[in-house]
PDB file of C-alpha atoms in Angstrom:
ATOM      1  CA  MET T  22     115.401 133.343 134.520  1.00  0.00           C
ATOM      2  CA  LEU T  23     116.161 129.783 135.533  1.00  0.00           C
ATOM      3  CA  THR T  24     118.749 129.037 138.167  1.00  0.00           C
ATOM      4  CA  HIS T  25     121.189 126.149 137.908  1.00  0.00           C
ATOM      5  CA  ASN T  26     118.909 123.855 139.944  1.00  0.00           C
ATOM      6  CA  GLN T  27     115.793 124.557 137.893  1.00  0.00           C
ATOM      7  CA  GLN T  28     115.066 122.528 134.820  1.00  0.00           C
ATOM      8  CA  THR T  29     113.230 123.695 131.764  1.00  0.00           C
ATOM      9  CA  PRO T  30     109.882 122.036 131.242  1.00  0.00           C
ATOM     10  CA  THR T  31     110.100 119.162 128.836  1.00  0.00           C
ATOM     11  CA  ARG T  32     107.754 118.845 125.906  1.00  0.00           C
ATOM     12  CA  SER T  33     107.175 116.000 123.573  1.00  0.00           C
ATOM     13  CA  MET T  34     108.708 116.284 120.118  1.00  0.00           C
ATOM     14  CA  ALA T  35     105.265 116.121 118.554  1.00  0.00           C
ATOM     15  CA  ASP T  36     101.831 116.649 119.974  1.00  0.00           C
ATOM     16  CA  VAL T  37      99.806 113.842 118.486  1.00  0.00           C
ATOM     17  CA  ALA T  38      96.128 114.067 119.256  1.00  0.00           C
ATOM     18  CA  ASN T  39      94.960 110.699 117.951  1.00  0.00           C
ATOM     19  CA  THR T  40      95.850 107.511 116.124  1.00  0.00           C
ATOM     20  CA  ALA T  41      94.896 108.835 112.685  1.00  0.00           C
ATOM     21  CA  GLN T  42      97.225 111.791 113.130  1.00  0.00           C
ATOM     22  CA  LEU T  43     100.074 109.527 114.221  1.00  0.00           C
ATOM     23  CA  VAL T  44      99.532 107.236 111.228  1.00  0.00           C
ATOM     24  CA  SER T  45      99.484 110.255 108.918  1.00  0.00           C
ATOM     25  CA  LEU T  46     102.778 111.557 110.315  1.00  0.00           C
ATOM     26  CA  TRP T  47     104.302 108.090 110.067  1.00  0.00           C
ATOM     27  CA  LEU T  48     103.134 107.594 106.479  1.00  0.00           C
ATOM     28  CA  ALA T  49     104.685 110.943 105.565  1.00  0.00           C
ATOM     29  CA  THR T  50     108.071 109.357 106.303  1.00  0.00           C
ATOM     30  CA  LYS T  51     107.448 106.820 103.543  1.00  0.00           C
ATOM     31  CA  ARG T  52     108.260 107.863  99.990  1.00  0.00           C
ATOM     32  CA  SER T  53     106.120 105.709  97.761  1.00  0.00           C
ATOM     33  CA  LYS T  54     102.368 106.222  97.413  1.00  0.00           C
ATOM     34  CA  GLU T  55     102.069 102.447  97.020  1.00  0.00           C
ATOM     35  CA  SER T  56     103.841 102.041 100.364  1.00  0.00           C
ATOM     36  CA  HIS T  57     101.374 104.502 101.909  1.00  0.00           C
ATOM     37  CA  ARG T  58      98.448 102.416 100.688  1.00  0.00           C
ATOM     38  CA  ALA T  59      99.940  99.096 101.770  1.00  0.00           C
ATOM     39  CA  TYR T  60     101.064 100.311 105.204  1.00  0.00           C
ATOM     40  CA  GLU T  61      97.778 102.026 105.959  1.00  0.00           C
ATOM     41  CA  ASN T  62      95.981  98.824 104.992  1.00  0.00           C
ATOM     42  CA  ASP T  63      98.303  96.860 107.309  1.00  0.00           C
ATOM     43  CA  ILE T  64      97.527  99.177 110.222  1.00  0.00           C
ATOM     44  CA  ARG T  65      93.797  98.985 109.498  1.00  0.00           C
ATOM     45  CA  CYS T  66      94.052  95.187 109.564  1.00  0.00           C
ATOM     46  CA  PHE T  67      95.783  95.385 112.945  1.00  0.00           C
ATOM     47  CA  VAL T  68      93.143  97.746 114.356  1.00  0.00           C
ATOM     48  CA  SER T  69      90.350  95.584 112.963  1.00  0.00           C
ATOM     49  CA  PHE T  70      91.945  92.515 114.552  1.00  0.00           C
ATOM     50  CA  LEU T  71      92.087  94.253 117.928  1.00  0.00           C
ATOM     51  CA  LEU T  72      88.470  95.400 117.656  1.00  0.00           C
ATOM     52  CA  SER T  73      87.161  92.242 115.952  1.00  0.00           C
ATOM     53  CA  GLU T  74      85.660  94.315 113.146  1.00  0.00           C
ATOM     54  CA  ASN T  75      85.805  94.423 109.364  1.00  0.00           C
ATOM     55  CA  PRO T  76      88.970  96.275 108.199  1.00  0.00           C
ATOM     56  CA  LEU T  77      86.890  98.297 105.742  1.00  0.00           C
ATOM     57  CA  GLN T  78      84.694  99.602 108.542  1.00  0.00           C
ATOM     58  CA  VAL T  79      87.270 100.551 111.158  1.00  0.00           C
ATOM     59  CA  ARG T  80      88.495 104.075 111.613  1.00  0.00           C
ATOM     60  CA  LEU T  81      92.026 104.545 112.821  1.00  0.00           C
ATOM     61  CA  ASN T  82      90.765 106.579 115.770  1.00  0.00           C
ATOM     62  CA  ASP T  83      88.678 103.634 116.943  1.00  0.00           C
ATOM     63  CA  ILE T  84      91.649 102.624 119.083  1.00  0.00           C
ATOM     64  CA  ASP T  85      94.241 104.465 121.152  1.00  0.00           C
ATOM     65  CA  LEU T  86      97.623 103.021 120.175  1.00  0.00           C
ATOM     66  CA  ARG T  87      99.002 103.969 123.594  1.00  0.00           C
ATOM     67  CA  THR T  88      97.045 101.022 124.980  1.00  0.00           C
ATOM     68  CA  ILE T  89      98.756  98.477 122.705  1.00  0.00           C
ATOM     69  CA  ASN T  90     101.264  96.071 124.209  1.00  0.00           C
ATOM     70  CA  ILE T  91     103.560  93.314 122.972  1.00  0.00           C
ATOM     71  CA  ASN T  92     100.893  90.685 123.622  1.00  0.00           C
ATOM     72  CA  ASP T  93      98.587  92.417 121.132  1.00  0.00           C
ATOM     73  CA  VAL T  94     101.283  92.396 118.453  1.00  0.00           C
ATOM     74  CA  GLN T  95     102.123  88.746 119.119  1.00  0.00           C
ATOM     75  CA  ALA T  96      98.453  87.761 118.994  1.00  0.00           C
ATOM     76  CA  PHE T  97      98.138  89.570 115.656  1.00  0.00           C
ATOM     77  CA  ALA T  98     101.180  87.705 114.318  1.00  0.00           C
ATOM     78  CA  ASP T  99      99.659  84.395 115.440  1.00  0.00           C
ATOM     79  CA  TYR T 100      96.339  85.338 113.872  1.00  0.00           C
ATOM     80  CA  LEU T 101      97.985  86.135 110.531  1.00  0.00           C
ATOM     81  CA  GLU T 102      99.545  82.674 110.392  1.00  0.00           C
ATOM     82  CA  VAL T 103      96.235  80.823 110.585  1.00  0.00           C
ATOM     83  CA  HIS T 104      93.615  83.238 109.262  1.00  0.00           C
ATOM     84  CA  PRO T 105      92.831  82.732 105.563  1.00  0.00           C
ATOM     85  CA  THR T 106      92.613  85.637 103.146  1.00  0.00           C
ATOM     86  CA  LYS T 107      89.458  86.597 101.232  1.00  0.00           C
ATOM     87  CA  ILE T 108      90.199  83.884  98.669  1.00  0.00           C
ATOM     88  CA  GLY T 109      90.676  81.219 101.322  1.00  0.00           C
ATOM     89  CA  LYS T 110      94.461  80.912 101.130  1.00  0.00           C
ATOM     90  CA  PRO T 111      96.777  81.704 104.019  1.00  0.00           C
ATOM     91  CA  LEU T 112      98.601  85.008 103.822  1.00  0.00           C
ATOM     92  CA  ALA T 113     102.027  84.658 102.209  1.00  0.00           C
ATOM     93  CA  PRO T 114     104.976  84.717 104.638  1.00  0.00           C
ATOM     94  CA  ALA T 115     106.309  87.926 103.073  1.00  0.00           C
ATOM     95  CA  SER T 116     102.917  89.616 103.492  1.00  0.00           C
ATOM     96  CA  ARG T 117     102.686  88.496 107.115  1.00  0.00           C
ATOM     97  CA  ALA T 118     106.180  89.843 107.755  1.00  0.00           C
ATOM     98  CA  ARG T 119     105.327  93.172 106.123  1.00  0.00           C
ATOM     99  CA  ARG T 120     102.181  93.568 108.234  1.00  0.00           C
ATOM    100  CA  ILE T 121     104.030  92.876 111.458  1.00  0.00           C
ATOM    101  CA  SER T 122     106.899  95.141 110.404  1.00  0.00           C
ATOM    102  CA  ALA T 123     104.441  97.934 109.623  1.00  0.00           C
ATOM    103  CA  VAL T 124     102.838  97.659 113.062  1.00  0.00           C
ATOM    104  CA  LYS T 125     106.213  97.579 114.797  1.00  0.00           C
ATOM    105  CA  SER T 126     107.457 100.509 112.744  1.00  0.00           C
ATOM    106  CA  LEU T 127     104.392 102.610 113.579  1.00  0.00           C
ATOM    107  CA  LEU T 128     104.618 101.840 117.291  1.00  0.00           C
ATOM    108  CA  ASN T 129     108.359 102.570 117.299  1.00  0.00           C
ATOM    109  CA  TYR T 130     107.770 105.847 115.456  1.00  0.00           C
ATOM    110  CA  GLY T 131     105.072 106.813 117.949  1.00  0.00           C
ATOM    111  CA  CYS T 132     107.414 106.160 120.858  1.00  0.00           C
ATOM    112  CA  LYS T 133     110.206 108.187 119.278  1.00  0.00           C
ATOM    113  CA  ILE T 134     108.182 111.287 118.482  1.00  0.00           C
ATOM    114  CA  THR T 135     106.447 111.450 121.834  1.00  0.00           C
ATOM    115  CA  LEU T 136     109.583 111.135 123.923  1.00  0.00           C
ATOM    116  CA  SER T 137     110.903 114.285 125.487  1.00  0.00           C
TER     117      SER T 137
END
């Protein structure tokens, strides 16, 4: 029995073991299968940017999202503005905004579910 001065141990709302598991939980909050595909692609692009690797070759667990900071997100946003797509054109403003929003949404979701 706990006395008035004792506190119950706090636990996180979700025990997330790795980045892929976090992304999977986050994607489950999205309704559309097309959204799942687009958002997962956006996160893979972010991870590939951070690791300087091909997005098709990265695994989501190649990076621990707990190590990401605002500078990484800002550098990714800057990169998206100047880096051409596969066909040589710059990414459309709406596509850039969606990619940044996806990254911010995932990071926000991760913070929310791991808070006590």
